[in-house]
């Protein structure tokens, strides 16, 4: 027997739980989150040394909620007394918040198929079937690393950088995860050669989705001051990686070759279009999901993409403080489609807390100094 819910959210991470909380604020209580593993499972799979690059601070009372909070009234900094929390700690924050708001979550439930019939969505899972009027896809991309080569350990596959022996390492990629890998590997006096086509190290764009974060800049500077051996090589595009006679051979498009006995670390990002659910419900191009200005599927109505994978009108929502600003806009949209009265007070509350981004054209980040 199929169970009907007004809204089904796929994924119990920051986006999924934050969206469910916001829907409740706008009077939409009939919401169920389906999670194939556990709450915050992607955060739990971060390397042990990885920390949030956005700082947490309890500035909520002044219209500036904690940058890592998924709701107006919560703060990881307040809960854990930490500024840059680990993935394991952030997952605990999500568990606490979900319990506090009474969010309905069914864990260990993988969605296997979604189909539409007469405007209603039929959702098959490993723990039973559901129907829904609206679907929010909040699966993220951490489970779908971009691995363009046969060899190489992707950053997301690393459990603990402390387990790596001292030696010479090659890191491919020049943004946040690439520099984090280099910094962590350098702690045991290893020598790291970082190769990248482009880098956000000193990009002129002030948008932290493009430019390397101050947190990573600071850690890199400290590591070098303490003697870290990190060599950076820009304008190098890897064409292939082979393994021969006990050594990994890295080939570059400019004809350059590098050999190393340790398997290269791939800081090559993620690809949400590898996700079968995304492939089924959205139009995709190469590493890109087509969306309306309401973050809605161009293939099916009433299906929305939320979270760090959303890129709309050239705005990249890859941080929590960015993508959470869309929750109330979409919740308001659903309330209107359901004919619910407009909650002006709630909208104003989200606007006052900088969590109501209804115009993507205002997302240019410009700093004069």
XYZ file of C-alpha atoms in Angstrom:
369
model
C 0.000 0.000 0.000
C 1.336 3.393 -0.990
C 1.658 6.171 1.572
C 0.887 9.674 0.308
C 2.755 12.792 1.455
C 2.324 16.317 0.200
C 6.105 16.741 -0.077
C 8.874 14.160 -0.262
C 12.458 15.320 0.134
C 15.207 12.971 -1.041
C 18.270 13.362 1.173
C 18.689 14.113 4.887
C 21.635 16.474 4.710
C 21.837 20.208 5.308
C 19.590 21.054 2.352
C 16.961 18.396 2.968
C 16.506 19.072 6.677
C 16.707 22.847 6.226
C 14.032 22.717 3.520
C 11.726 20.614 5.722
C 12.060 23.111 8.597
C 11.240 26.020 6.303
C 8.223 24.247 4.818
C 6.853 23.834 8.343
C 7.315 27.564 8.928
C 5.176 28.222 5.857
C 2.396 25.897 6.950
C 3.348 22.810 4.951
C 3.672 20.083 7.587
C 2.996 17.001 5.470
C 6.617 16.407 4.543
C 8.773 13.291 4.644
C 12.521 13.012 4.109
C 13.818 9.792 2.567
C 17.498 9.095 3.279
C 19.330 6.096 1.840
C 21.847 6.026 4.706
C 21.820 8.150 7.868
C 21.260 11.809 8.700
C 24.265 13.773 7.465
C 25.894 10.678 5.957
C 27.972 12.664 3.442
C 29.410 14.803 6.241
C 30.285 11.647 8.173
C 32.326 10.493 5.178
C 34.532 13.568 5.082
C 38.226 12.942 5.778
C 38.744 13.162 9.537
C 40.842 16.312 9.210
C 38.364 18.192 7.008
C 36.616 21.184 8.538
C 33.976 23.606 7.314
C 35.790 26.440 5.552
C 32.995 28.860 6.439
C 33.259 29.966 10.089
C 30.474 29.462 12.616
C 29.532 32.283 14.968
C 26.439 33.008 17.044
C 25.488 36.244 15.323
C 21.838 35.174 14.911
C 20.348 38.005 16.972
C 21.601 40.653 14.548
C 20.048 39.369 11.335
C 23.100 37.308 10.446
C 22.512 33.646 11.329
C 25.520 31.389 11.816
C 26.914 30.834 8.303
C 26.631 27.060 8.743
C 23.132 27.055 10.233
C 20.229 25.607 8.253
C 17.544 27.479 10.197
C 17.190 30.969 11.653
C 17.240 29.937 15.301
C 20.118 27.431 15.413
C 23.901 27.670 15.420
C 26.587 24.963 15.263
C 28.889 27.417 17.070
C 26.476 27.645 19.997
C 25.832 23.885 20.119
C 29.449 22.737 19.872
C 31.524 25.813 20.780
C 33.569 25.387 17.600
C 34.226 27.767 14.727
C 35.186 25.285 11.996
C 33.477 21.974 12.722
C 34.330 18.519 11.392
C 32.005 16.526 9.198
C 31.185 14.195 12.082
C 30.259 17.149 14.301
C 28.162 18.795 11.611
C 26.221 15.551 11.152
C 25.467 15.641 14.892
C 24.222 19.199 14.486
C 21.827 18.027 11.764
C 20.564 15.217 14.004
C 19.950 17.643 16.882
C 18.142 20.129 14.643
C 15.978 17.471 12.989
C 14.904 16.180 16.395
C 14.288 19.686 17.751
C 11.922 20.583 14.902
C 10.256 17.165 14.772
C 11.204 16.501 11.161
C 9.896 13.216 9.758
C 12.850 11.270 8.369
C 13.010 7.674 7.182
C 16.642 6.536 7.072
C 18.130 3.538 5.273
C 15.565 4.064 2.544
C 16.937 4.370 -0.969
C 14.767 5.765 -3.751
C 14.909 3.358 -6.677
C 12.413 4.870 -9.107
C 10.229 7.937 -9.596
C 7.385 8.121 -12.099
C 4.517 10.529 -12.724
C 0.900 9.684 -13.437
C -1.825 12.317 -13.766
C 0.212 14.927 -11.890
C 1.061 12.613 -8.986
C 4.543 11.247 -8.358
C 5.028 7.572 -7.531
C 8.195 6.893 -5.559
C 9.555 3.373 -5.169
C 12.037 2.767 -2.364
C 13.792 -0.126 -0.679
C 11.393 0.291 2.269
C 8.037 0.677 0.528
C 6.306 2.946 -1.957
C 5.087 6.537 -1.650
C 3.191 9.100 -3.627
C 3.807 12.835 -3.479
C 2.635 16.091 -5.010
C 6.066 17.715 -4.752
C 9.613 16.381 -4.684
C 12.769 18.130 -3.522
C 16.036 16.491 -4.542
C 18.652 17.187 -1.871
C 21.103 14.380 -2.553
C 24.172 16.578 -3.016
C 27.150 15.366 -5.001
C 29.629 13.953 -2.459
C 28.615 10.417 -3.425
C 29.504 11.154 -7.053
C 33.195 12.098 -7.311
C 34.553 13.201 -10.652
C 37.197 10.544 -11.420
C 38.327 11.042 -15.016
C 41.231 8.584 -14.799
C 41.667 4.887 -14.037
C 44.170 5.626 -11.268
C 44.109 8.163 -8.485
C 42.579 8.393 -5.002
C 39.755 10.910 -4.974
C 39.706 13.335 -2.045
C 36.300 11.964 -0.987
C 37.776 8.445 -0.720
C 40.323 9.482 1.916
C 39.356 8.500 5.457
C 42.317 9.994 7.293
C 45.327 11.813 5.826
C 47.266 10.849 8.956
C 47.332 7.286 7.624
C 49.520 8.306 4.668
C 53.224 7.506 5.044
C 55.856 10.185 4.635
C 56.850 10.484 0.978
C 56.427 12.355 -2.277
C 52.826 13.003 -3.351
C 51.138 14.518 -6.372
C 47.847 16.341 -5.893
C 45.776 17.130 -8.966
C 43.492 20.123 -8.493
C 44.059 23.682 -7.280
C 41.017 24.630 -5.268
C 39.760 23.964 -1.727
C 40.123 20.176 -1.567
C 43.420 20.243 -3.452
C 45.040 22.663 -1.034
C 43.496 20.929 1.959
C 45.000 17.623 0.802
C 48.404 19.280 0.334
C 48.266 20.913 3.777
C 47.308 17.661 5.499
C 49.912 15.566 3.655
C 52.640 18.093 4.506
C 52.104 17.590 8.235
C 54.311 14.480 8.262
C 57.029 16.283 6.280
C 55.969 14.807 2.965
C 56.784 16.638 -0.253
C 53.756 17.649 -2.310
C 53.594 18.699 -5.940
C 50.253 20.250 -6.803
C 49.255 20.395 -10.478
C 46.217 22.280 -11.714
C 44.803 23.829 -14.844
C 43.376 26.776 -12.897
C 43.372 27.809 -9.262
C 41.281 29.933 -6.954
C 44.341 30.767 -4.841
C 44.436 34.455 -5.735
C 41.534 34.764 -8.140
C 40.390 38.357 -8.643
C 36.760 37.278 -8.220
C 35.760 37.951 -4.599
C 33.081 35.246 -4.663
C 34.229 32.526 -2.220
C 32.747 29.972 -4.606
C 35.578 30.949 -6.967
C 38.366 32.369 -4.804
C 40.148 30.255 -2.197
C 38.688 30.821 1.264
C 40.528 32.908 3.882
C 40.520 29.838 6.139
C 42.476 27.821 3.575
C 44.746 30.782 2.766
C 45.574 31.074 6.455
C 46.281 27.373 6.908
C 48.418 27.266 3.771
C 50.456 30.252 4.943
C 50.974 28.697 8.373
C 51.985 25.368 6.849
C 54.600 27.001 4.609
C 55.944 29.063 7.523
C 56.364 25.823 9.441
C 58.391 24.304 6.617
C 55.775 22.540 4.494
C 57.172 21.478 1.123
C 54.347 22.321 -1.294
C 55.168 23.060 -4.921
C 52.416 24.571 -7.040
C 52.242 24.154 -10.818
C 49.514 26.051 -12.690
C 48.334 25.639 -16.308
C 48.824 21.877 -16.233
C 45.977 19.724 -17.580
C 46.235 15.981 -16.948
C 45.444 13.830 -19.968
C 45.956 10.391 -18.411
C 47.421 8.442 -15.495
C 48.999 5.008 -15.928
C 50.697 2.551 -13.582
C 53.883 0.814 -14.704
C 56.772 -0.893 -12.896
C 55.549 0.176 -9.492
C 55.194 3.844 -10.415
C 52.314 6.084 -11.416
C 52.951 8.054 -14.592
C 50.974 11.283 -14.984
C 50.708 12.631 -18.522
C 49.895 16.275 -19.192
C 48.443 17.833 -22.329
C 51.558 20.001 -22.770
C 53.732 16.870 -23.078
C 55.065 17.017 -19.519
C 55.274 13.767 -17.512
C 55.555 13.160 -13.780
C 56.294 9.865 -12.025
C 55.504 8.998 -8.412
C 55.451 5.825 -6.323
C 52.406 7.025 -4.393
C 49.002 7.038 -6.032
C 48.030 10.621 -6.947
C 45.342 12.430 -4.964
C 42.504 13.629 -7.188
C 40.976 16.899 -6.055
C 38.915 16.984 -9.225
C 35.541 17.846 -7.749
C 32.207 16.110 -8.055
C 29.616 15.509 -10.757
C 25.970 15.616 -9.690
C 24.878 14.495 -13.163
C 26.181 11.009 -12.322
C 23.327 10.689 -9.827
C 20.658 8.341 -11.322
C 17.886 10.300 -9.577
C 19.106 13.563 -11.102
C 19.434 11.891 -14.504
C 15.868 10.626 -14.232
C 14.191 13.832 -13.058
C 16.203 16.654 -14.647
C 17.671 17.605 -17.988
C 21.435 17.506 -17.748
C 24.396 18.523 -19.830
C 28.068 17.937 -19.001
C 28.257 18.352 -15.192
C 25.306 20.752 -15.329
C 21.630 20.485 -14.373
C 19.090 22.589 -16.249
C 16.701 24.463 -13.953
C 14.040 27.132 -14.166
C 14.541 30.336 -12.188
C 12.520 28.621 -9.442
C 15.164 25.841 -9.279
C 12.527 23.555 -10.758
C 13.088 20.741 -13.210
C 12.616 21.662 -16.858
C 11.471 18.083 -17.444
C 8.826 17.634 -14.755
C 6.715 20.154 -12.790
C 6.848 20.389 -8.985
C 10.290 18.794 -8.754
C 13.010 21.037 -7.339
C 16.771 20.773 -6.870
C 18.120 22.247 -3.637
C 21.499 22.447 -1.959
C 25.107 22.991 -2.915
C 24.716 21.569 -6.420
C 22.372 24.347 -7.554
C 23.846 26.783 -10.052
C 21.316 29.179 -11.497
C 21.743 32.300 -13.597
C 25.530 32.066 -13.003
C 25.046 32.085 -9.215
C 26.787 29.175 -7.494
C 25.048 28.104 -4.298
C 27.825 25.809 -3.111
C 27.871 27.006 0.509
C 25.218 26.559 3.180
C 24.775 30.292 3.741
C 24.004 30.578 0.027
C 21.652 27.691 -0.667
C 19.679 28.095 2.566
C 18.552 31.487 1.248
C 16.422 29.661 -1.313
C 14.435 27.543 1.173
C 11.880 30.225 2.087
C 11.476 31.345 -1.524
C 10.586 27.806 -2.588
C 8.405 27.221 0.482
C 6.497 30.411 -0.371
C 6.151 29.177 -3.956
C 4.637 25.885 -2.779
C 2.288 27.673 -0.397
C 1.036 29.781 -3.307
C 0.536 26.731 -5.502
C -1.448 25.137 -2.688
C -3.594 28.219 -2.261
C -2.434 28.889 1.293
C -2.655 32.453 2.640
C 0.509 34.511 2.230
C 2.436 34.635 5.500
C 3.924 38.114 5.192
C 5.318 38.003 8.720
C 7.221 34.785 8.017
C 8.567 36.121 4.728
C 9.746 39.281 6.475
C 11.416 37.205 9.178
C 13.435 35.278 6.598
C 14.256 38.476 4.726
C 15.516 40.144 7.902
C 17.776 37.146 8.486
C 19.210 37.290 4.938
C 17.564 33.970 4.101
C 15.229 34.974 1.278
C 17.074 35.097 -2.037
C 14.365 35.710 -4.638
C 16.510 37.493 -7.217
C 19.588 35.778 -8.632
C 20.690 38.946 -10.433
C 21.835 40.453 -7.133
C 24.389 37.702 -6.464
C 27.491 39.412 -7.832
C 30.207 39.527 -5.180
C 32.243 42.714 -5.401
C 34.837 43.975 -2.919
C 36.776 47.183 -3.555
C 39.502 46.401 -1.032
